[in-house]
Every structure is written in C-alpha cells, then in structure tokens.
CSV table of C-alpha atoms in Angstrom, one decimal:
chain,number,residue,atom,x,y,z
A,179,UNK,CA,-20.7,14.6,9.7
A,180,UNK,CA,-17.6,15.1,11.7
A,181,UNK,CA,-14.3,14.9,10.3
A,182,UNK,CA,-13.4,12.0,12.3
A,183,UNK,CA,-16.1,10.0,10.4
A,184,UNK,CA,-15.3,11.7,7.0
A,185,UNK,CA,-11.6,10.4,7.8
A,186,UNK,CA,-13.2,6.9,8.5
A,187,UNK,CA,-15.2,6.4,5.5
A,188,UNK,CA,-12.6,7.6,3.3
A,189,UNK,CA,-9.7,5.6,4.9
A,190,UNK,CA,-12.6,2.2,4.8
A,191,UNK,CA,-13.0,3.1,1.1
A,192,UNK,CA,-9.6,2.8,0.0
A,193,UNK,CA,-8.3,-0.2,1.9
A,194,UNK,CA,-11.4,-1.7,0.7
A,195,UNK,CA,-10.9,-0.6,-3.1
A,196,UNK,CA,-7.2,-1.8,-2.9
A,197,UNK,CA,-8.4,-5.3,-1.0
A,198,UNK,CA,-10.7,-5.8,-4.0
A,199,UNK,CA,-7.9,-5.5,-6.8
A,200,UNK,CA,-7.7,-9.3,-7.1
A,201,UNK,CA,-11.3,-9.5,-8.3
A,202,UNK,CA,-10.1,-6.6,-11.2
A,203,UNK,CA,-6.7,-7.8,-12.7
A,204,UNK,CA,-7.8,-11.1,-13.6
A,205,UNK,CA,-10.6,-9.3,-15.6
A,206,UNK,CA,-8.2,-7.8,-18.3
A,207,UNK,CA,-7.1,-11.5,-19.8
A,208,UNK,CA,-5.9,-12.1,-21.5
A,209,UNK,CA,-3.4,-9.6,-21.3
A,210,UNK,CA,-0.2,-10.5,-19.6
A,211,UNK,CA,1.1,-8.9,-16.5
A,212,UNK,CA,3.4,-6.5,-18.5
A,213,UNK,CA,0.7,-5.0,-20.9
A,214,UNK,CA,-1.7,-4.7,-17.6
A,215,UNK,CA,1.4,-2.9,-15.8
A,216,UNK,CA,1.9,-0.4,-19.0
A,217,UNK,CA,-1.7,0.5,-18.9
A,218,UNK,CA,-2.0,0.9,-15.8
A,219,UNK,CA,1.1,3.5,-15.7
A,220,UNK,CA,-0.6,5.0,-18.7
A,221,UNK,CA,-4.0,5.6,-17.4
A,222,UNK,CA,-2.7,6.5,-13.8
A,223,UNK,CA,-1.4,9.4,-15.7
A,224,UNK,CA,-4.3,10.4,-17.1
A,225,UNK,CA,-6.1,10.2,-14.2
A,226,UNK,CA,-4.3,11.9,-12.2
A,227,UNK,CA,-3.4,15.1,-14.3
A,228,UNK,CA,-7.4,15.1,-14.8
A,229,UNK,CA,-7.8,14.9,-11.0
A,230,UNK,CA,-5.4,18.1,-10.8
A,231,UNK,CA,-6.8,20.2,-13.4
A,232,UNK,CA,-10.4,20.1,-11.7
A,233,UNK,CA,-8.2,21.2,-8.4
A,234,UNK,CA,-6.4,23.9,-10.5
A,235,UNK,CA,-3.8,22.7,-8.5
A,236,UNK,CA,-0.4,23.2,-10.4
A,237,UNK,CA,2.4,25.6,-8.6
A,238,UNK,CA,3.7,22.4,-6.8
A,239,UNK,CA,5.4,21.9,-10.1
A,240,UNK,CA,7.6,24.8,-9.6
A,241,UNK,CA,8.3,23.8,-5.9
A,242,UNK,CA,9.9,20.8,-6.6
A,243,UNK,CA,13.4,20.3,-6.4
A,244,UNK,CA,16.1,18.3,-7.9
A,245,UNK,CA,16.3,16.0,-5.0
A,246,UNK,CA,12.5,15.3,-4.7
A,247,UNK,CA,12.6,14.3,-8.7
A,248,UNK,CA,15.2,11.8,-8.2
A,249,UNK,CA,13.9,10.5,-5.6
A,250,UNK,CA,10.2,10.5,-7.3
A,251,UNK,CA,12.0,8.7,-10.1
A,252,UNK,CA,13.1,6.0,-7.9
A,253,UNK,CA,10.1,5.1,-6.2
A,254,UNK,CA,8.7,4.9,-9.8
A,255,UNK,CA,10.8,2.0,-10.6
A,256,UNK,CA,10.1,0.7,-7.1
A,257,UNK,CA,6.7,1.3,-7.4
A,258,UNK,CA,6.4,-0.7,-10.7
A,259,UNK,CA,8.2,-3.6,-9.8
A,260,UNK,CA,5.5,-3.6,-6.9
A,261,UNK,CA,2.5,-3.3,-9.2
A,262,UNK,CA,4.0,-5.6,-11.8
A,263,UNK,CA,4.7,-8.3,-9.1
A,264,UNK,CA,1.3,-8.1,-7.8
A,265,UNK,CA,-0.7,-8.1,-10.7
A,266,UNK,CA,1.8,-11.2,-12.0
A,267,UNK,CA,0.9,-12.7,-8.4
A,268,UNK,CA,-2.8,-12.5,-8.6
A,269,UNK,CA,-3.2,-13.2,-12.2
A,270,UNK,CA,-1.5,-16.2,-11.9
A,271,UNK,CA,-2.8,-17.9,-9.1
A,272,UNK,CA,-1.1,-16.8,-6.0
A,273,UNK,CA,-3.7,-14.3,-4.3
A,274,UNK,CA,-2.9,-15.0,-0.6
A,275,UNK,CA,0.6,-15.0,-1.3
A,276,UNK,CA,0.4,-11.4,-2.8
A,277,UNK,CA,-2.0,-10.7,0.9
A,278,UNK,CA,1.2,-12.3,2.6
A,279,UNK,CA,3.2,-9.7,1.4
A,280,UNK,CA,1.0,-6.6,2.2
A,281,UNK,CA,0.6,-8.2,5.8
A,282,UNK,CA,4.6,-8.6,6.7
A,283,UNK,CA,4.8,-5.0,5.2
A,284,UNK,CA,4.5,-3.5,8.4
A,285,UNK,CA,7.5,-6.0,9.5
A,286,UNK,CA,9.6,-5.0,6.9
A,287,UNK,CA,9.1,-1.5,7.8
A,288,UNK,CA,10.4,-1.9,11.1
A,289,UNK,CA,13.4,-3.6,10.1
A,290,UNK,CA,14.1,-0.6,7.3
A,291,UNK,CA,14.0,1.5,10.4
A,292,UNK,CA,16.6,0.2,12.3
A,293,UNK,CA,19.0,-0.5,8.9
A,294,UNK,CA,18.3,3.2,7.7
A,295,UNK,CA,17.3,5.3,10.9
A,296,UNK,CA,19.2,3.3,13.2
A,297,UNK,CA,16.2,2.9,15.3
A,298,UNK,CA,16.1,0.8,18.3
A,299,UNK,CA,13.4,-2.1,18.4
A,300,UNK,CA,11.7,-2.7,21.6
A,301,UNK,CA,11.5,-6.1,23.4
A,302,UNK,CA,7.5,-6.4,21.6
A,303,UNK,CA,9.0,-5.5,18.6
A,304,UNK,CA,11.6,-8.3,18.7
A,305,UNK,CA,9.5,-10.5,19.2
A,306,UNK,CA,7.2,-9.6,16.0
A,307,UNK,CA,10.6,-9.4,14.3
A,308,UNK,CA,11.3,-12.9,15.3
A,309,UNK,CA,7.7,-14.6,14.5
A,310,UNK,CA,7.7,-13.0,11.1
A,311,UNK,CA,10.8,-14.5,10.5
A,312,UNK,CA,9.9,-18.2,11.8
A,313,UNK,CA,6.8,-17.5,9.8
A,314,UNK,CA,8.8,-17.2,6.8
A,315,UNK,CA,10.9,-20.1,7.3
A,316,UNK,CA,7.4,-22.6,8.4
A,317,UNK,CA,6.1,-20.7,4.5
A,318,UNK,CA,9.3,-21.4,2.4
A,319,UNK,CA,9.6,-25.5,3.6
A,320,UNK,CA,5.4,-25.2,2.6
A,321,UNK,CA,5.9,-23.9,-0.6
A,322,UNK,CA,9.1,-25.7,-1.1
A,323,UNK,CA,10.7,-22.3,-2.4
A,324,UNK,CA,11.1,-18.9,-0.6
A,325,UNK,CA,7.9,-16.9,-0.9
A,326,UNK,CA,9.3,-15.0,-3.2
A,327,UNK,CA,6.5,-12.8,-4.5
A,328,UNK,CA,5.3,-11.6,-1.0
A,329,UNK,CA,9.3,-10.5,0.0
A,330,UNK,CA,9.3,-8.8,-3.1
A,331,UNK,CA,6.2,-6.9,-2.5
A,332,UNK,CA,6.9,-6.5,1.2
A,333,UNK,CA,10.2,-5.3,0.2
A,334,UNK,CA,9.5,-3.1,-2.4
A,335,UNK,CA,6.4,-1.6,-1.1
A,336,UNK,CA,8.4,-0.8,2.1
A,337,UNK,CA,11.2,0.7,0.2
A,338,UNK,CA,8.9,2.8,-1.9
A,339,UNK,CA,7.0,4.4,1.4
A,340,UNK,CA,11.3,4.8,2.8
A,341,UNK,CA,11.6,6.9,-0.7
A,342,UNK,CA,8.2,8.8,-0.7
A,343,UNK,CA,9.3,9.5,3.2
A,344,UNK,CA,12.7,11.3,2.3
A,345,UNK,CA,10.7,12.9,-0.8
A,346,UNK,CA,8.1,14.4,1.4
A,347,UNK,CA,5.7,15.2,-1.6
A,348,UNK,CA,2.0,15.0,-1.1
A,349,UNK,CA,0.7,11.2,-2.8
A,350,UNK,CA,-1.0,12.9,-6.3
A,351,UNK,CA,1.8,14.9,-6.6
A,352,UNK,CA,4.5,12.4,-6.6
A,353,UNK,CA,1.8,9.6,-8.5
A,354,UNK,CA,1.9,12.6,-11.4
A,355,UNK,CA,5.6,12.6,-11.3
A,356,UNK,CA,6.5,8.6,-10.8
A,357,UNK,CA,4.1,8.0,-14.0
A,358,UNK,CA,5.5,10.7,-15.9
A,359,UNK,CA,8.8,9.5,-15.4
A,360,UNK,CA,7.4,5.5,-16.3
A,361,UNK,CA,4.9,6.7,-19.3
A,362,UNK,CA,7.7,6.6,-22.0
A,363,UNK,CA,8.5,3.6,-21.8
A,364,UNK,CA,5.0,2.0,-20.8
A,365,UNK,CA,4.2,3.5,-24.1
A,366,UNK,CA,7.1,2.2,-25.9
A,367,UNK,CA,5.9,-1.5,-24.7
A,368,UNK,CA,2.7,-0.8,-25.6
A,369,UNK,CA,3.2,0.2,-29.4
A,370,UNK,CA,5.7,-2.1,-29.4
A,371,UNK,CA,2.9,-5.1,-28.5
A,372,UNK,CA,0.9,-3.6,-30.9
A,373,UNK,CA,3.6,-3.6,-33.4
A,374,UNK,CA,3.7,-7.2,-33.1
A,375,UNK,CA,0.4,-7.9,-32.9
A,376,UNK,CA,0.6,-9.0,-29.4
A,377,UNK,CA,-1.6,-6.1,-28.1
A,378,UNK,CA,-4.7,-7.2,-26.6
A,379,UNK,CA,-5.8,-3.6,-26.3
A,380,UNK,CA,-8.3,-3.0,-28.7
A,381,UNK,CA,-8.3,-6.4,-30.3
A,382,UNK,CA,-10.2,-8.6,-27.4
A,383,UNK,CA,-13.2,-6.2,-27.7
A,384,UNK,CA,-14.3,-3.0,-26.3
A,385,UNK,CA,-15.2,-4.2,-22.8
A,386,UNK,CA,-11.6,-5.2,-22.0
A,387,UNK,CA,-9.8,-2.0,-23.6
A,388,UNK,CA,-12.1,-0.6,-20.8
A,389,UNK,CA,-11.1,-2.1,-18.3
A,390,UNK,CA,-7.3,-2.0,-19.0
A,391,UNK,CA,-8.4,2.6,-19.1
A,392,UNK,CA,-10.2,1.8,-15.4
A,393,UNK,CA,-6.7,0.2,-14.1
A,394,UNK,CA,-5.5,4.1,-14.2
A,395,UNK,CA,-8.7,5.3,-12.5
A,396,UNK,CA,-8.7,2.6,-9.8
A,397,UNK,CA,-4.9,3.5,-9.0
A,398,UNK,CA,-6.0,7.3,-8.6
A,399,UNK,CA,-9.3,7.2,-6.9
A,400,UNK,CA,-8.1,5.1,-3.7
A,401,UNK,CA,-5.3,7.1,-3.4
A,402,UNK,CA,-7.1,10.5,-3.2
A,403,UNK,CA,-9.7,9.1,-0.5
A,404,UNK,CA,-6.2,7.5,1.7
A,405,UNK,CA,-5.0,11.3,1.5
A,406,UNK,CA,-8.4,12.7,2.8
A,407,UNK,CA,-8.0,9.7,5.4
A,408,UNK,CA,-4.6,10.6,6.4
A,409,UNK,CA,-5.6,14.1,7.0
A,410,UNK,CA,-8.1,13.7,9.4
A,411,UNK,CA,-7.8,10.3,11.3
A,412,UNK,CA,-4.8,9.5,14.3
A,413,UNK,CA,-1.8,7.8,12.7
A,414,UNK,CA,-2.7,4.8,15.2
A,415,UNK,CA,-6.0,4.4,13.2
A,416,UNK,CA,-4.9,4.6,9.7
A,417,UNK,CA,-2.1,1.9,10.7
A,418,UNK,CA,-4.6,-0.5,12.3
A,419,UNK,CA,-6.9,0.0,8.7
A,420,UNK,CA,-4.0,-1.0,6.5
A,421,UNK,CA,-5.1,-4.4,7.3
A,422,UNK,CA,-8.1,-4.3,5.9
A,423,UNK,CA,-6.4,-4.5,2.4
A,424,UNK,CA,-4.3,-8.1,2.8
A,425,UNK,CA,-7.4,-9.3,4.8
A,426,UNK,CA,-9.9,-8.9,2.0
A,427,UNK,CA,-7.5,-9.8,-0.4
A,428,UNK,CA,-6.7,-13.4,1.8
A,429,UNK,CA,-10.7,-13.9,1.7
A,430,UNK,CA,-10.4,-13.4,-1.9
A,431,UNK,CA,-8.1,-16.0,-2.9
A,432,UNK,CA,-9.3,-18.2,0.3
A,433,UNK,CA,-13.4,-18.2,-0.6
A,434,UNK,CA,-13.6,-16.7,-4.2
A,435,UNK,CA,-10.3,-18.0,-6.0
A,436,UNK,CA,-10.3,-21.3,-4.1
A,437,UNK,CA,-6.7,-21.2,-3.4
A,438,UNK,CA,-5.1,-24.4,-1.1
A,439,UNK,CA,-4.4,-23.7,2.3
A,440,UNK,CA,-2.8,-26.4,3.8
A,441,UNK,CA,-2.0,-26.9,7.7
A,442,UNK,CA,1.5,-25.8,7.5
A,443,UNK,CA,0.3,-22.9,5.5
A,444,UNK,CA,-1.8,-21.9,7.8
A,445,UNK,CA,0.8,-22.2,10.5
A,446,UNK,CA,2.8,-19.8,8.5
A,447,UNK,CA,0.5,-17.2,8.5
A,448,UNK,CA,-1.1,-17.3,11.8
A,449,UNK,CA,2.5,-16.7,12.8
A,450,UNK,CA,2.4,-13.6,10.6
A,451,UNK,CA,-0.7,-12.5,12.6
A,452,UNK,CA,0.8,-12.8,15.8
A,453,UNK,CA,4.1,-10.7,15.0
A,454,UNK,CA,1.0,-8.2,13.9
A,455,UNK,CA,-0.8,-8.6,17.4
A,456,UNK,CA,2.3,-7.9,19.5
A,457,UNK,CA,3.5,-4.8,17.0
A,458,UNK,CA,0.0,-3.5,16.7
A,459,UNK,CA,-0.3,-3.9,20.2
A,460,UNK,CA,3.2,-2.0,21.4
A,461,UNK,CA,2.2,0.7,18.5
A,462,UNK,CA,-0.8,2.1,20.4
A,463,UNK,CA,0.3,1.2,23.5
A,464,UNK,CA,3.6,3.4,22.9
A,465,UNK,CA,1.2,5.9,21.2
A,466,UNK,CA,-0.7,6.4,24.2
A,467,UNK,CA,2.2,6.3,26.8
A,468,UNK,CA,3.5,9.5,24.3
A,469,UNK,CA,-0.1,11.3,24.5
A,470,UNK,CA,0.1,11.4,28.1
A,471,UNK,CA,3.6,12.4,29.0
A,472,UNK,CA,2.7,15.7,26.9
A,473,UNK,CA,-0.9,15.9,29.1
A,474,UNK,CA,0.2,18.1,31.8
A,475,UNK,CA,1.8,20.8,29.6
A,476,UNK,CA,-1.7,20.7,27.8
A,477,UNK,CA,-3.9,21.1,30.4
A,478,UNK,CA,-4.9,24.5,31.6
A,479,UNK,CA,-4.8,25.7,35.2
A,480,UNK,CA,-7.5,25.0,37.0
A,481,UNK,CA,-9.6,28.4,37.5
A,482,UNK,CA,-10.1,29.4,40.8
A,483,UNK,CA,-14.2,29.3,41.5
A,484,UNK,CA,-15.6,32.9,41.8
A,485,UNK,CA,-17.6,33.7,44.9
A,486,UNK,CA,-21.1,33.5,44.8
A,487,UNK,CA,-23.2,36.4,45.7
C-alpha cells in the first residue's frame, strides 16, 4: 500500500469518526452537556498519556517552552468552549446547526487571516466572503435569532487552529497539555456532581459510565489517524476532506434526527456551499498555479542522447 493511500484511509477515517459524533453524545443521557464535557476532558487524558506511553514518546516535555504552554493553555479554554457548545448543540436538537458551524469554518479562517496576518483576499475569496455572509443573514431571519451556536463553533474552532498555529506543537502533544491544563477543574465538576448527587456517572448503569470513558477515546483516536493523514497527503486534499465531517453530520440531523429544513433554511445553506465552491475552487486552483511556477527549477536538464554504436 502506498503512502498516499495510507494517508487517504486515515484522513477518511477521522473525518468520518468526527462526522459520526452526533450519533455518540446523545447516547450518554441523561447527562447534561457539562458532565459529558468533564468526562470527556478526563478521558481524553487518559487516552492520550496511554497513547504516548506505548510510543515511549516523552522528551517533547522538556522541549516545551513557556510560550507554547500558554498558548496550549489557551486553546484549552478555546477548545472546551468548542466541545461544550457542540455537544450542547447536538444534544439538544440542533445537529445541522452544529454542521453549519464546521462548514463556515473554513470562512472564518480566511477572515482570521486577513485580521491577524494581514492577508490579502483575492476577488474568489471575496466573493465566498460575501455569500457566507448573506448566508448568515437569509439563516438569522430563518431561525428568528443569530445562529448562534454555529458562529460560536466556527469561531472558536478557527481561533483554536490560529493558537495551535502560533504554538506549533504536534496534535497529541498539545491534546496532553490542553487536558492537563482543563483536568482539574473537569474533576472538581465532576466530584462536585457527585457530591450533590447529580452525577450520572455510575448511577444510570454501567453501559452509560462506559460510554462517558469512550468520549476520551473517541477524542484521541481520530486525532492520531488526522496526524498520520496530515503527514502523508497534499494540504489541498486534507482541506477538500474536512468536509466530510459537517456533511455526515448534516445527513445525521437531516435523515436520522429528523430535523426541519425549511426553504429558507435551505437557502441559507446552499449559500454556505457556494462560498465553499468558489474558495475550494481558488484553493487548488492557486495551489496549482504555485506547483508550476517552482517546475522549471525542478526539472533536470535534459541529457544529451549518447551515440549509438
């Protein structure tokens, strides 16, 4: 099997693990959203530190400096405002909302571009720019509120990669050191729930304390097939497969969850999927305009054909 394919199959796994969340969180009721999120910032430890120890892989500790921690620590908060709005999202009946806000990422990382890098957008990329925002305003007179839950995981999500960016720390690394910097108080929560006799861990029966430990392992595993992804596939193709999540998760709440989808819904979002088009499209267009300008310097000279005898 090439490593092309390898990157495939891994990179298809985990967009299709992280599109299948929505038929997971609403598995762990009754637990609220805020137990779920503690759990799964427990067990996401856990996972993870097992992960490394079968790699032996620890002098990255010693590596890290002062900068990369506080920048780890806040994508942690980032990072769990993301998971707890998602989980909130899906558990509570707004599943193609939540895909809404995975699929105007890609907008919102654009925009951070020009605000942070002072990047300069592109006529195609204007124009994406500009559908994604008339797809906003056809969603927010739809819903008769601002779609508040996919902006927040649009936002933070995109903020969270800008921080992991600047941090430059390989994903299970920086996972081991966002959790360790949430555990304490995920813990404190969670005795505190169980303090009160709000816990559901351990109370609702074994099957569900189960699946509240696999929320950790379902954070961890995805991640570690998107690195071997990353590693071997073009930049171009991992960014076309991050649709594969919000799609599967749209089909979800669409076919599975039974969620409305009015006309002017729907106008919303195929709006959404044309900013998509026009910025997928000007991606790898760009991308290929790049790989042959640097052609000629690649290219041996041609060698001269030797007589025959």
């Amino acid at each position: 099997m090439t490593e092309l394919r390898k990157g495939m199959i891994f990179g298809i796994a985990a967009y299709a693990i992280w599109g299948l969340f929505p038929l997971y969180w609403p598995l762990l009721k009754p637990a609220e959203a805020a137990e779920i999120l503690a759990h799964r910032i427990l067990w996401s430890l856990v996972a993870v530190v097992a992960i490394l120890a079968v790699r032996r892989h620890w002098s990255w500790v010693r590596s890290l400096t002062l900068k990369q921690v506080g920048l780890l620590a806040l994508a942690a908060v980032v990072i769990s405002v993301n998971w707890g709005m998602y989980i909130y999202g899906v558990n509570s009946g707004h599943t193609i909302e939540t895909s809404l806000g995975y699929f105007i990422n890609p907008l919102i990382s654009v925009v951070l571009g020009v605000l942070i890098f002072q990047e300069r957008l592109r006529r195609l990329q204007w124009s994406a720019i500009a559908l994604g925002t008339a797809a906003v305003i056809v969603l927010t007179v739809d819903y008769g509120r601002l779609p508040w839950i996919a902006l927040t995981l649009a936002c933070s999500f995109g903020s969270y990669g800008l921080l992991k960016k600047f941090a430059n720390t390989p994903s299970a690394e920086s996972l081991t050191v966002e959790t360790t910097v949430l555990v304490l108080p995920a813990l404190a929560f969670t005795l505190t729930l169980h303090a009160h006799g709000e816990a559901t861990f351990g109370n609702v029966g074994a099957a569900q304390a189960l699946l509240l430990v696999g929320g950790g392992v379902i954070t961890a595993v995805p991640l570690m097939m998107f690195n071997a992804s990353a590693v071997r596939l073009p930049m171009t193709t991992v960014g076309l497969l991050q649709y594969l999540a919000p799609t599967l998760q749209f089909l979800i709440g669409l076919l599975v969850q039974h969620e409305r989808m009015p006309a002017s819904r729907w106008i919303g979002f195929l709006l959404v999927w044309a900013a998509l088009v026009i910025l997928t499209f000007d991606g790898v267009r760009r991308s290929r305009l790049q790989r042959r300008s640097q052609v000629p310097a690649l290219i041996p000279a041609p060698v001269p054909s030797l007589p025959r005898s």
